[in-house]
Each structure stands twice: as structure tokens, then as C-alpha cells.
mmCIF file of N, CA and C and ligand atoms in Angstrom:
data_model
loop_
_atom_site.group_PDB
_atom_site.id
_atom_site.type_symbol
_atom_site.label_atom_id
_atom_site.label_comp_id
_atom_site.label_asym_id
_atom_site.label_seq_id
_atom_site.Cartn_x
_atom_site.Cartn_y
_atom_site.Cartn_z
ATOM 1 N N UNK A 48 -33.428 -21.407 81.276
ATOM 2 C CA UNK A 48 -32.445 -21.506 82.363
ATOM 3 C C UNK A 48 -32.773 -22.725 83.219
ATOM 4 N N UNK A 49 -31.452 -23.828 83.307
ATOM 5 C CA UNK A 49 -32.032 -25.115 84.247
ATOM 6 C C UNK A 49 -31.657 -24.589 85.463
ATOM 7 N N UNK A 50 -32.365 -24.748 86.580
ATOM 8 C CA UNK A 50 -31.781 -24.122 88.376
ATOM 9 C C UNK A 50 -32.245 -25.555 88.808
ATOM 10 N N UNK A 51 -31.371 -25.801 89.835
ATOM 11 C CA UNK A 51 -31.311 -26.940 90.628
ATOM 12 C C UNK A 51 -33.007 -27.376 91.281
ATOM 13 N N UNK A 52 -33.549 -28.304 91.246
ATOM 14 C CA UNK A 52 -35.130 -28.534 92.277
ATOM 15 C C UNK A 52 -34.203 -28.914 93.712
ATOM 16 N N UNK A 53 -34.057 -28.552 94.604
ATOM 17 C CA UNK A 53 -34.044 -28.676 95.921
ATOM 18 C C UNK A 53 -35.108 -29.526 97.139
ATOM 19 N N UNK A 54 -34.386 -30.439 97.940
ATOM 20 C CA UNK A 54 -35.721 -30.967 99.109
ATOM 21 C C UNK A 54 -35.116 -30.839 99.902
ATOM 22 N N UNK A 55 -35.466 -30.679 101.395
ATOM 23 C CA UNK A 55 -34.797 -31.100 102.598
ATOM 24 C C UNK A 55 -33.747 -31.385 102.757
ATOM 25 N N UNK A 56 -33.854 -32.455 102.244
ATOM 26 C CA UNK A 56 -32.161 -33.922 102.241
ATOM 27 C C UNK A 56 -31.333 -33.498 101.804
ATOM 28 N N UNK A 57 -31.612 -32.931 100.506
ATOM 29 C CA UNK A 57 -30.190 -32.346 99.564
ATOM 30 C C UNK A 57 -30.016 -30.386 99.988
ATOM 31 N N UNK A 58 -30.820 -30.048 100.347
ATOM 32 C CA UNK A 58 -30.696 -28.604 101.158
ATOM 33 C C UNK A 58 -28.879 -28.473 101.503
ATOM 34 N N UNK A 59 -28.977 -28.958 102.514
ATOM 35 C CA UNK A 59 -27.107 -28.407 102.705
ATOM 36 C C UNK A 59 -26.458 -28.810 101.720
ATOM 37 N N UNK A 60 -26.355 -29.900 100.749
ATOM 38 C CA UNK A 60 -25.330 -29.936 99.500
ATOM 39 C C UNK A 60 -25.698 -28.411 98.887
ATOM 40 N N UNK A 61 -27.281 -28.000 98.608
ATOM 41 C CA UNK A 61 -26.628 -26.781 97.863
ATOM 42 C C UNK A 61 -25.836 -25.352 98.575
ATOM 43 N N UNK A 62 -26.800 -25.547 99.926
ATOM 44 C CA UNK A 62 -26.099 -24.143 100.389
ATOM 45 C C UNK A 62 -24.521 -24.737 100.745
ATOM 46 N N UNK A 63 -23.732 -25.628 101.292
ATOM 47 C CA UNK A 63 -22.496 -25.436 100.846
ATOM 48 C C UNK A 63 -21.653 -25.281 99.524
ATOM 49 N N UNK A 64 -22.465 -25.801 98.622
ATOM 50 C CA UNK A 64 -21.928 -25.444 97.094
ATOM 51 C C UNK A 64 -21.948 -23.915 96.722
ATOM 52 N N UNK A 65 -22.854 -23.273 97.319
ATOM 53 C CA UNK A 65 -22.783 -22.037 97.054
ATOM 54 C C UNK A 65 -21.771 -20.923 97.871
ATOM 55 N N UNK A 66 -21.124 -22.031 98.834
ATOM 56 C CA UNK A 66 -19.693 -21.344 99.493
ATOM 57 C C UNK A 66 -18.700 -21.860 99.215
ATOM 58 N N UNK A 67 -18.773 -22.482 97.443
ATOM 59 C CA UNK A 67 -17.376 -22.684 97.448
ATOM 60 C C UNK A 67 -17.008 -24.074 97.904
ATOM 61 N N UNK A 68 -17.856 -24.815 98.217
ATOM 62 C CA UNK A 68 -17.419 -26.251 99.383
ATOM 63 C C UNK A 68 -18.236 -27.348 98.484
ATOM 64 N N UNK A 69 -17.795 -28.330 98.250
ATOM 65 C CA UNK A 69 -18.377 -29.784 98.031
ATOM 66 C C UNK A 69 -18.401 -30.975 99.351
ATOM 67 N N UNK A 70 -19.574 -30.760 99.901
ATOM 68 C CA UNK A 70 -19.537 -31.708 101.000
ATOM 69 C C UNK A 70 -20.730 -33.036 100.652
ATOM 70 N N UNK A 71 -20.551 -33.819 100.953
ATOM 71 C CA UNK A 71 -21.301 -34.853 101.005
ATOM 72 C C UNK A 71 -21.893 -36.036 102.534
ATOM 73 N N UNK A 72 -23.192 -36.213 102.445
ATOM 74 C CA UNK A 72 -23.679 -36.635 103.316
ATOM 75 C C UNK A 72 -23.030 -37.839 104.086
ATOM 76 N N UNK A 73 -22.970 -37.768 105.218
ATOM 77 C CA UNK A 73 -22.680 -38.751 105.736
ATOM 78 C C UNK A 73 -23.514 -39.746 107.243
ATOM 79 N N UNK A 74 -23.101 -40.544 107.120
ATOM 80 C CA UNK A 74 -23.739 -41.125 108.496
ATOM 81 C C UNK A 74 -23.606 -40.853 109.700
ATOM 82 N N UNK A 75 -24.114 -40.140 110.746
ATOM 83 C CA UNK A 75 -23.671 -39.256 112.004
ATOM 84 C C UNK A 75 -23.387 -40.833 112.867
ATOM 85 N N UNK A 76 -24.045 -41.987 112.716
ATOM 86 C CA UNK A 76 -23.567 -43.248 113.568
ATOM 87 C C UNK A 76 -22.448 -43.664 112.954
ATOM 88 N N UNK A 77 -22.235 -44.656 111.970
ATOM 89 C CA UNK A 77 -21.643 -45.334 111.198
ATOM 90 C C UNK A 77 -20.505 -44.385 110.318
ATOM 91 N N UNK A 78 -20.653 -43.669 109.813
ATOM 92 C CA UNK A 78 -19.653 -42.692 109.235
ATOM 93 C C UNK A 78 -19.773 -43.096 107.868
ATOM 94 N N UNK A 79 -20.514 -43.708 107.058
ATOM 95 C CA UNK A 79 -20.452 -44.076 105.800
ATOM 96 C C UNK A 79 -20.979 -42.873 105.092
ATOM 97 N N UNK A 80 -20.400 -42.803 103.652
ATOM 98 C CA UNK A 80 -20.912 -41.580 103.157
ATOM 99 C C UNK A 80 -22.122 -41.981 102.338
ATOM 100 N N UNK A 81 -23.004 -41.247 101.868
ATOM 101 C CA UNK A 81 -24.105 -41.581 100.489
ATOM 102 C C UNK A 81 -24.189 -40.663 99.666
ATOM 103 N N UNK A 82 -24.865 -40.919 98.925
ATOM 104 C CA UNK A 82 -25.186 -39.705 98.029
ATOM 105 C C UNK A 82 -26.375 -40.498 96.635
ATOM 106 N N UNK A 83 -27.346 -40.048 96.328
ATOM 107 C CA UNK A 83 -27.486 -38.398 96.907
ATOM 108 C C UNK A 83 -28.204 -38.567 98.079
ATOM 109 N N UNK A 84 -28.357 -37.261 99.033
ATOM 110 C CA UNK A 84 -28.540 -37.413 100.378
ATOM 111 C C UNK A 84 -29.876 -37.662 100.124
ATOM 112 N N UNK A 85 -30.301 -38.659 101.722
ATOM 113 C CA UNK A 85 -31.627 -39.164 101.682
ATOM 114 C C UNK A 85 -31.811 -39.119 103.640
ATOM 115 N N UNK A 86 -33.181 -39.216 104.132
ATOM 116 C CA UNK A 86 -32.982 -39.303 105.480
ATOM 117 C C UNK A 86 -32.242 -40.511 106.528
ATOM 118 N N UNK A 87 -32.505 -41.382 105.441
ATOM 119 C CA UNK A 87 -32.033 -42.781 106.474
ATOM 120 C C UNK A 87 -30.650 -43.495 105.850
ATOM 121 N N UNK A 88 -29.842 -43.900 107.025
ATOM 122 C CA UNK A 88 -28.624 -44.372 106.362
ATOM 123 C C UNK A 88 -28.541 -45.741 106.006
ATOM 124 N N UNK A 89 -28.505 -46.462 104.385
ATOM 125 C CA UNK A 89 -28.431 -47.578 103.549
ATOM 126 C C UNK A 89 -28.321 -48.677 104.813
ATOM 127 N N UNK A 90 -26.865 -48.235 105.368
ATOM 128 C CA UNK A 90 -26.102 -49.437 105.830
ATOM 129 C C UNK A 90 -26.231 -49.828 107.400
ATOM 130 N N UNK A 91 -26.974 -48.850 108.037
ATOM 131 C CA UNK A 91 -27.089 -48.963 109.527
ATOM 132 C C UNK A 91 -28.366 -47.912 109.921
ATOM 133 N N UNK A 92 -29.088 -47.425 109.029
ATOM 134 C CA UNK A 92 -30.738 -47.353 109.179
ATOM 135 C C UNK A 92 -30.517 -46.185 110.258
ATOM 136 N N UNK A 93 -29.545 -45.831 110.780
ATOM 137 C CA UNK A 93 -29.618 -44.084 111.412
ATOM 138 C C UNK A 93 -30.378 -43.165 110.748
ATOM 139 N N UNK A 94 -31.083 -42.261 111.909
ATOM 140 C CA UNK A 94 -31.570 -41.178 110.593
ATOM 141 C C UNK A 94 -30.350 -39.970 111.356
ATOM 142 N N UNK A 95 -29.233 -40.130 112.173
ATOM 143 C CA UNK A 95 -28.535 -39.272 112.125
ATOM 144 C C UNK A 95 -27.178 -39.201 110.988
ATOM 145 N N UNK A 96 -27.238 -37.238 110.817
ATOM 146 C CA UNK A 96 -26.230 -37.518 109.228
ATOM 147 C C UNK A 96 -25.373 -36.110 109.770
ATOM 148 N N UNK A 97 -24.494 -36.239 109.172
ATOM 149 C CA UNK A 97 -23.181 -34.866 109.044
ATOM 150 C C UNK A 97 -22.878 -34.690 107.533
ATOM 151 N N UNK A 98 -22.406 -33.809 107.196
ATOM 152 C CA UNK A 98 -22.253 -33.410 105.463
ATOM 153 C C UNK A 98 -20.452 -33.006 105.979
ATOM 154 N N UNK A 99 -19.882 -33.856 105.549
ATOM 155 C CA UNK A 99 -18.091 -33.764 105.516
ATOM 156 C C UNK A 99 -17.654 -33.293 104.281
ATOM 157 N N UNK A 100 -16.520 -32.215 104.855
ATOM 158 C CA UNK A 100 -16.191 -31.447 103.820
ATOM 159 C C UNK A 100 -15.352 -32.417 102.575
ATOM 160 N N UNK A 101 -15.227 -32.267 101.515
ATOM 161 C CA UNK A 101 -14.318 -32.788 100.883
ATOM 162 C C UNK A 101 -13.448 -32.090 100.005
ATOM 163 N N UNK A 102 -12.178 -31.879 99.554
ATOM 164 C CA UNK A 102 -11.056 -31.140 98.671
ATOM 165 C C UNK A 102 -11.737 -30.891 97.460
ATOM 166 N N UNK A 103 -12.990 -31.900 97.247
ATOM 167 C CA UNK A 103 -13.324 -31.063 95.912
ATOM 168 C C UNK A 103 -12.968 -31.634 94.680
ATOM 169 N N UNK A 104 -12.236 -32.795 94.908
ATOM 170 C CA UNK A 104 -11.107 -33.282 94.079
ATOM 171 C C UNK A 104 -11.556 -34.993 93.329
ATOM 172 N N UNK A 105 -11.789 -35.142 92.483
ATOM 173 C CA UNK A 105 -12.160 -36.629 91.574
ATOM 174 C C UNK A 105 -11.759 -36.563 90.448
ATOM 175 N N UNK A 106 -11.720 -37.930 89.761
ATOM 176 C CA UNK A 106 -11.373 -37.804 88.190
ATOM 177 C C UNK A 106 -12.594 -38.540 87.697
ATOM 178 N N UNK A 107 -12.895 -38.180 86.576
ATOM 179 C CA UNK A 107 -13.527 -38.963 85.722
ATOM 180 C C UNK A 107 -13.610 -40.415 85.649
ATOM 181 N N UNK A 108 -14.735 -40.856 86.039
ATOM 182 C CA UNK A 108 -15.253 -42.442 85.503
ATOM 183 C C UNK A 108 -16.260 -42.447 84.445
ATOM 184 N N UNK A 109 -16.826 -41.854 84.207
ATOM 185 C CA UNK A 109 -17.150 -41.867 82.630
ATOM 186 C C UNK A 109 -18.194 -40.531 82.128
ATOM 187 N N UNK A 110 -18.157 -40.680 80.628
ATOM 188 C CA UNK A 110 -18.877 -38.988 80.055
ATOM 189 C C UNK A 110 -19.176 -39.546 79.079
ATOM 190 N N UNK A 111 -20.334 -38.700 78.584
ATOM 191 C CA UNK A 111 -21.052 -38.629 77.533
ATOM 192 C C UNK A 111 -21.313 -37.674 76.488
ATOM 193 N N UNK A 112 -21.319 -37.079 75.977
ATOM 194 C CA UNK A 112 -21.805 -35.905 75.052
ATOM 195 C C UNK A 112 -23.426 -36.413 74.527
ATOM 196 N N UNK A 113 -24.540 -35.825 74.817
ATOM 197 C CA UNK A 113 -25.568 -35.995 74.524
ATOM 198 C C UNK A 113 -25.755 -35.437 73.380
ATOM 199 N N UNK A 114 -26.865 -36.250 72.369
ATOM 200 C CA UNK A 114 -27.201 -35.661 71.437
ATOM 201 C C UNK A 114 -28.440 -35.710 71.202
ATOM 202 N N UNK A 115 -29.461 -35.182 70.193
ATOM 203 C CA UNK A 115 -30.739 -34.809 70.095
ATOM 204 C C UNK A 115 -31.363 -36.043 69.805
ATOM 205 N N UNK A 116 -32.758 -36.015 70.234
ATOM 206 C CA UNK A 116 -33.800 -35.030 70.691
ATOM 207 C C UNK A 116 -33.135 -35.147 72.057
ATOM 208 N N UNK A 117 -33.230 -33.157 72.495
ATOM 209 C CA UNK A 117 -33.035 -33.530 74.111
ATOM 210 C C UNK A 117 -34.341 -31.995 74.059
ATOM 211 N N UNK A 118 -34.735 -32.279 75.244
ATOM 212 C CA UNK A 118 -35.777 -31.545 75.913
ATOM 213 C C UNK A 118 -35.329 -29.808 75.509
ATOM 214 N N UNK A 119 -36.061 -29.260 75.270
ATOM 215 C CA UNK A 119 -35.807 -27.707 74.969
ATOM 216 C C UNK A 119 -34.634 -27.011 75.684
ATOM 217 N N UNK A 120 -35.070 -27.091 77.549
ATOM 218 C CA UNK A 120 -33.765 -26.075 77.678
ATOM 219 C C UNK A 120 -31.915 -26.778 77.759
ATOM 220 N N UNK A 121 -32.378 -28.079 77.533
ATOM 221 C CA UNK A 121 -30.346 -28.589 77.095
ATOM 222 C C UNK A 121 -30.730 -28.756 75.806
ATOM 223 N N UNK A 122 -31.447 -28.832 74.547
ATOM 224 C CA UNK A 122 -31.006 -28.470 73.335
ATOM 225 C C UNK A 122 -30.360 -26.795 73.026
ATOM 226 N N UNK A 123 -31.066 -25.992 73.562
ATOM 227 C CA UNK A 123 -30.476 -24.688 73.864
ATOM 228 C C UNK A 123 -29.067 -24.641 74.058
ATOM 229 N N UNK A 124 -28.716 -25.528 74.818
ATOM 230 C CA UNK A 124 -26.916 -25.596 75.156
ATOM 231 C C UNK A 124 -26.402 -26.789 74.473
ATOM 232 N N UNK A 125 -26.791 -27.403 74.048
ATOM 233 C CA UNK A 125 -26.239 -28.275 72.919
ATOM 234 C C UNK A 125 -24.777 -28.129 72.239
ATOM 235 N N UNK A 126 -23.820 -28.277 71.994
ATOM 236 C CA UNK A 126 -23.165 -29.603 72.527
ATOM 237 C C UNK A 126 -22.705 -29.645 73.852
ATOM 238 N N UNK A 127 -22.370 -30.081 74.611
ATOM 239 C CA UNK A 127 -21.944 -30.067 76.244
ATOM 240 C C UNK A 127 -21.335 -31.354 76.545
ATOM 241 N N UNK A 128 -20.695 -31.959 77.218
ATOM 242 C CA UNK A 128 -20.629 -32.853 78.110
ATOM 243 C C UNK A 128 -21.490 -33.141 79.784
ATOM 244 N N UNK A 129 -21.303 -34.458 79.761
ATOM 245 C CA UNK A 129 -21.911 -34.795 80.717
ATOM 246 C C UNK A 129 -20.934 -36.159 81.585
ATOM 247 N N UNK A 130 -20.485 -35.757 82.249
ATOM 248 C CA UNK A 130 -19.491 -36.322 83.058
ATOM 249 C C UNK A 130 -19.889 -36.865 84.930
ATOM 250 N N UNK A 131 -19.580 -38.304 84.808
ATOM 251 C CA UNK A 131 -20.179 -38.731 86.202
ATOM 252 C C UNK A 131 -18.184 -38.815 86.895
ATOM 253 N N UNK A 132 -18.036 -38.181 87.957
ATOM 254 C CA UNK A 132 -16.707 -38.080 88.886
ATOM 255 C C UNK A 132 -17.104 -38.634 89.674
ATOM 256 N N UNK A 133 -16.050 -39.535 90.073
ATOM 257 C CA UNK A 133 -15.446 -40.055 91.347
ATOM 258 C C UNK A 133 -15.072 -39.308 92.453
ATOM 259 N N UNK A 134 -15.120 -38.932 93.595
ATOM 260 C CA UNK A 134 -15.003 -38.325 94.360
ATOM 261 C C UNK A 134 -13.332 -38.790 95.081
ATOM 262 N N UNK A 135 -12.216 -38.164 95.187
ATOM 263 C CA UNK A 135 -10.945 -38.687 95.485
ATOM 264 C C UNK A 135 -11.278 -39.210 97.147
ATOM 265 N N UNK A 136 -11.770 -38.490 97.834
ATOM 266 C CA UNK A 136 -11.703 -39.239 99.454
ATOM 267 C C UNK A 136 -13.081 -40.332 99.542
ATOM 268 N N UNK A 137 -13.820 -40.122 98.728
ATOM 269 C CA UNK A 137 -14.950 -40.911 99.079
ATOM 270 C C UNK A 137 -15.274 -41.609 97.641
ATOM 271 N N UNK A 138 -14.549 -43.060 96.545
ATOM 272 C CA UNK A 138 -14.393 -42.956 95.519
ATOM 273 C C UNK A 138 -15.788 -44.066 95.021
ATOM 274 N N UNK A 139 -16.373 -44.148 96.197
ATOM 275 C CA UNK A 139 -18.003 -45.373 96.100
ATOM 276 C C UNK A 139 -18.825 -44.014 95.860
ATOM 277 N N UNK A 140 -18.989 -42.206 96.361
ATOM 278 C CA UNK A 140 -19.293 -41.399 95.461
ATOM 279 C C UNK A 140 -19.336 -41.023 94.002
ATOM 280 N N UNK A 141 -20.500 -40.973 93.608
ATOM 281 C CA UNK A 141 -20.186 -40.501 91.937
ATOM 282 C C UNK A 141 -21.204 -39.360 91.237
ATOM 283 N N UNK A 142 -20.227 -38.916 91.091
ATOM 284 C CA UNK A 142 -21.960 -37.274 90.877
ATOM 285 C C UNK A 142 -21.569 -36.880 89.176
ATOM 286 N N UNK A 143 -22.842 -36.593 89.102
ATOM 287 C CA UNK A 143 -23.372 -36.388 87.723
ATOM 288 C C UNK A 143 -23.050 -35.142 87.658
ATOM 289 N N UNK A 144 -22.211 -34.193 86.412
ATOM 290 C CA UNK A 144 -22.512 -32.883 86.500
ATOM 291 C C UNK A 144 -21.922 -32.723 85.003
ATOM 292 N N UNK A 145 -20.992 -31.685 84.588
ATOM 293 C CA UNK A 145 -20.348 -31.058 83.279
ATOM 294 C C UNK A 145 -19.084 -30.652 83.660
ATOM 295 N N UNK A 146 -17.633 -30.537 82.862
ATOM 296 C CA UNK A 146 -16.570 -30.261 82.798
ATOM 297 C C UNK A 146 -16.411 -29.148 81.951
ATOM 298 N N UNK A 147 -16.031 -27.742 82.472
ATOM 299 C CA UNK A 147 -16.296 -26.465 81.956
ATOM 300 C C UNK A 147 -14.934 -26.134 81.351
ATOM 301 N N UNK A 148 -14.620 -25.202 80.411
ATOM 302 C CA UNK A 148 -13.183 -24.909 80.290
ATOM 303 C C UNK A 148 -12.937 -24.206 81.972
ATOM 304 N N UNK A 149 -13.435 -23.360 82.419
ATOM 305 C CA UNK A 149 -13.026 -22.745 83.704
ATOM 306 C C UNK A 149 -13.957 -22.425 84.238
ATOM 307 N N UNK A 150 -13.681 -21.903 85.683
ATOM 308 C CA UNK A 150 -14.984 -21.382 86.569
ATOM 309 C C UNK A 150 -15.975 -20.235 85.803
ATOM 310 N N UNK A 151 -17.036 -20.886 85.754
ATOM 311 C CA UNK A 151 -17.901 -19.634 85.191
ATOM 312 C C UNK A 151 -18.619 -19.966 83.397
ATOM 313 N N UNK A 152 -17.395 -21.060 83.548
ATOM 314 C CA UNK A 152 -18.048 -20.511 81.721
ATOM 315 C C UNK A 152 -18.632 -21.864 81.334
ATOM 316 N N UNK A 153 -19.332 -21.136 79.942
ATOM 317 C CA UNK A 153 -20.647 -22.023 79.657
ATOM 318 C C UNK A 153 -20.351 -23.653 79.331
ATOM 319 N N UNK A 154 -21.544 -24.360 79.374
ATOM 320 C CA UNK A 154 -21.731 -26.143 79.400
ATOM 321 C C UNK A 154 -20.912 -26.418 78.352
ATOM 322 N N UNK A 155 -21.122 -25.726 77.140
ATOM 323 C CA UNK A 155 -20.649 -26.262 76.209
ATOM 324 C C UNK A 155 -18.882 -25.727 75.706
ATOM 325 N N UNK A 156 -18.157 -25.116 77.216
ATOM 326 C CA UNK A 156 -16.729 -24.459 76.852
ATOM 327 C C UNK A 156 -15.633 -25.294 76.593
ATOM 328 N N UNK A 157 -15.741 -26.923 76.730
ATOM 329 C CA UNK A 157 -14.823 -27.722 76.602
ATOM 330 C C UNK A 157 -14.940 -28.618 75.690
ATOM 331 N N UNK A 158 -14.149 -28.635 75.182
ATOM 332 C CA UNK A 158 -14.055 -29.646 73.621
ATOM 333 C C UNK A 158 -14.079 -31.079 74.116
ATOM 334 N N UNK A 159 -15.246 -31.861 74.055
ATOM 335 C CA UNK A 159 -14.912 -33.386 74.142
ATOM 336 C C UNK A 159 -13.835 -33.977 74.308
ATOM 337 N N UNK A 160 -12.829 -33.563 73.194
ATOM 338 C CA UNK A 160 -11.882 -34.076 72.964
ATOM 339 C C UNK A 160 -10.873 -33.978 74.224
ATOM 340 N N UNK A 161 -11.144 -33.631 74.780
ATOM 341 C CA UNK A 161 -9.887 -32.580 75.728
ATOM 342 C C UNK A 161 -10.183 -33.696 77.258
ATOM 343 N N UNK A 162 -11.621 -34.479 77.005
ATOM 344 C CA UNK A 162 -11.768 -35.552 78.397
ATOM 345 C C UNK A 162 -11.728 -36.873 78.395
ATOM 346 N N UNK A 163 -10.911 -37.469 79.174
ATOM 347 C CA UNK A 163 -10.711 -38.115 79.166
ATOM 348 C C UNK A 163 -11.180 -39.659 80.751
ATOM 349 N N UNK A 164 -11.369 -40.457 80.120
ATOM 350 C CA UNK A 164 -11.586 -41.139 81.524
ATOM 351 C C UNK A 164 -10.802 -41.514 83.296
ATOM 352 N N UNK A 165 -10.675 -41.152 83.419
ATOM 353 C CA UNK A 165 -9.645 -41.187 84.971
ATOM 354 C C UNK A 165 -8.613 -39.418 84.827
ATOM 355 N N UNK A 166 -9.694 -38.462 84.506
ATOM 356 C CA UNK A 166 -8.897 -37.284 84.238
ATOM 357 C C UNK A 166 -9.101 -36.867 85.596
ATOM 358 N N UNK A 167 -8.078 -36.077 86.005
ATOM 359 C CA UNK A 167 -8.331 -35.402 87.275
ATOM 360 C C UNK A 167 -9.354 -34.010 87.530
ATOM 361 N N UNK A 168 -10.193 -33.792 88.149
ATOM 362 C CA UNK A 168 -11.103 -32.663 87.777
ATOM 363 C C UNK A 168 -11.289 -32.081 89.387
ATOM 364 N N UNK A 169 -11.540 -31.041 89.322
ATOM 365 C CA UNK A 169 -11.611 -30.081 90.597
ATOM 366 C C UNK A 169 -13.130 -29.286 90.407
ATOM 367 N N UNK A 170 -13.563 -29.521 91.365
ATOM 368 C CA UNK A 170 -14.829 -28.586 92.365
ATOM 369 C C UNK A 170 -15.158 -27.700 92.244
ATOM 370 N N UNK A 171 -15.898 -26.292 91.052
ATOM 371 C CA UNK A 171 -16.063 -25.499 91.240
ATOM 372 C C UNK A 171 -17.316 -24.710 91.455
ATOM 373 N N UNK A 172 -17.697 -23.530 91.945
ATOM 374 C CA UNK A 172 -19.400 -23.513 91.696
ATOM 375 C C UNK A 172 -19.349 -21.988 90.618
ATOM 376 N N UNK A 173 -20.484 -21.687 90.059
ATOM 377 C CA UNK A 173 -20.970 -21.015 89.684
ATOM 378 C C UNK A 173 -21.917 -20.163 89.587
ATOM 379 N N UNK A 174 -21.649 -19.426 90.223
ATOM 380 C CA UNK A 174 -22.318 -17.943 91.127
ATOM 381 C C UNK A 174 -23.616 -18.038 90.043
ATOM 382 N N UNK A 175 -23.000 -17.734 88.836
ATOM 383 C CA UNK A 175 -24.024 -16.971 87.778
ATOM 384 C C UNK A 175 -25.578 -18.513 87.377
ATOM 385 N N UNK A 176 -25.304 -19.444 87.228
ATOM 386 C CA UNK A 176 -26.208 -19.958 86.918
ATOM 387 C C UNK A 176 -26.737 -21.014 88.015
ATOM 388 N N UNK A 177 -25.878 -20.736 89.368
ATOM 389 C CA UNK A 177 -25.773 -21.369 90.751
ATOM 390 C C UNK A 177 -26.074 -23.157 90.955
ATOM 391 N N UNK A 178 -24.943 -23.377 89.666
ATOM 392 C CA UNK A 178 -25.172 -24.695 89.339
ATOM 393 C C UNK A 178 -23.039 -25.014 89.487
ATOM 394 N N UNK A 179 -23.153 -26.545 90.265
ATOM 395 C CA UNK A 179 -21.748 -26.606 90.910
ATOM 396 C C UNK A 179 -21.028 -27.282 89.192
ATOM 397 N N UNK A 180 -20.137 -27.363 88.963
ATOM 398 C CA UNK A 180 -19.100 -27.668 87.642
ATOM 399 C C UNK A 180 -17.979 -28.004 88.192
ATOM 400 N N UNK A 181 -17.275 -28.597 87.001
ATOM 401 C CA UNK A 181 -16.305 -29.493 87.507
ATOM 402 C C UNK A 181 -14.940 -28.592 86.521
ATOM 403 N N UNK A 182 -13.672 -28.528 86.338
ATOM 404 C CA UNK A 182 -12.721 -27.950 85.772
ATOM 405 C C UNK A 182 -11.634 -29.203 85.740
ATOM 406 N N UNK A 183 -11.007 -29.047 84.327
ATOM 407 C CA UNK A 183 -9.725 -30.389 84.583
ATOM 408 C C UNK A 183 -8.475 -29.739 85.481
ATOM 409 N N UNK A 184 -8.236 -30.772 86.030
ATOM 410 C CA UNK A 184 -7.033 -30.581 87.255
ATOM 411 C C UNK A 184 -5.855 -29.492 85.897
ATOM 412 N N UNK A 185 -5.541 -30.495 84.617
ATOM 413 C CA UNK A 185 -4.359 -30.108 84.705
ATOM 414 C C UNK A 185 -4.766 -30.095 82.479
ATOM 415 N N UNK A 186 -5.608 -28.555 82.684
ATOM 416 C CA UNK A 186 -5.970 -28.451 81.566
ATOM 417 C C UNK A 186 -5.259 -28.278 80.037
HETATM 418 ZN ZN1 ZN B 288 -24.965 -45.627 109.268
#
């Protein structure tokens, strides 16, 4: 079973993911967003930050399907995708995660075939393996 490693910085990305919410760090001076969260801000060296909610909402800028040798527990789930999204309000965001057939179901529920680059994908989390996933807008 992979479970997220957690620090400080990234602390509120998970506990809002686990309500359902995709928020991302932002600059409490400057207002610029980052990711992944870190204490000090890139562009104006604040260490004050806010985590702004976002719709949840990006498409695809690019995916991969990994293949072997991969480390024991993702050969276990073997075949899967691996998809980096654009974030629609914040599109200099780009997060690494997987495109599921639907909320809940396993890494490997969506056929490659079925993704595409600039696809629209939506925000979801997953109670059961408390890891956040992505779903196509318009499957
Ligand atoms: Zn700043």
C-alpha cells in the first residue's frame, strides 16, 4: 500500500484533500501561487502563505504509462497511468497524480487509450487509499 509521506509545508494540502477540496499554496504577501508547498515564497521571499481553494478543475499536459522494472509496490498495480494536470485557475501549477475511471477505483481503471493531452479532468479524493485522483471531465 503507497500512503502519502507528509511535512509541515504540505500538511494542509493533505488535510484539505481529505475534505473533498484541492487547494494550493499561496503567497499571504504577493498572492502568487507554488507548489509543491515550501516555507518561503520563490518570488518575494515572504514566509507568509494562505492555501486558496480551487474548483478542482485542469486538463492534462502530459502522461505516461510506466513500465517495468518499477519498485515492488507500483509493479503490484501495474499498468496505470501517470498524468501531470494543469490546474484551470492557476495553469503555472502542475501536479503529478493518476486518472481513475471514477471516484474510488483502482490506478489501473482507465484504459490509456481513453487520455488524452489537454483532456479536461476533475479533482477527486479517495477515502479508501487516502490518495487525491483525478477523473475525465467528460468520460
Ligand atoms: Zn510572495
Amino acid at each position: 500500500m503507497l500512503t502519502p509521506v507528509t511535512d509541515p509545508d504540505g500538511a494542509p494540502f493533505w488535510r484539505y484533500a481529505a475534505q473533498g477540496e484541492l487547494r494550493v499554496q499561496a503567497c499571504a504577501d504577493c498572492g502568487e501561487p507554488r507548489f509543491p508547498p515550501r516555507p518561503c515564497c520563490p518570488h518575494c521571499q515572504s514566509f507568509d502563505s494562505e492555501w486558496l481553494r480551487t474548483s478542482g478543475q485542469g486538463r492534462v499536459w502530459s502522461w505516461v504509462v510506466p513500465h517495468p522494472p518499477l519498485l515492488p509496490d507500483y509493479a503490484e498495480q501495474s499498468p496505470y497511468n501517470v498524468v501531470v494536470v494543469e490546474l484551470a485557475e492557476h495553469p503555472r501549477i502542475r501536479l503529478v497524480g493518476n486518472v481513475v475511471a471514477e471516484p474510488g477505483a483502482p490506478l489501473g481503471s482507465l484504459s490509456p487509450d481513453r487520455i488524452r493531452i489537454g483532456a479536461r479532468v476533475r479533482f477527486v479524493y479517495d477515502e479508501r487509499s487516502g490518495l487525491p485522483q483525478w477523473v475525465l471531465e467528460r468520460p
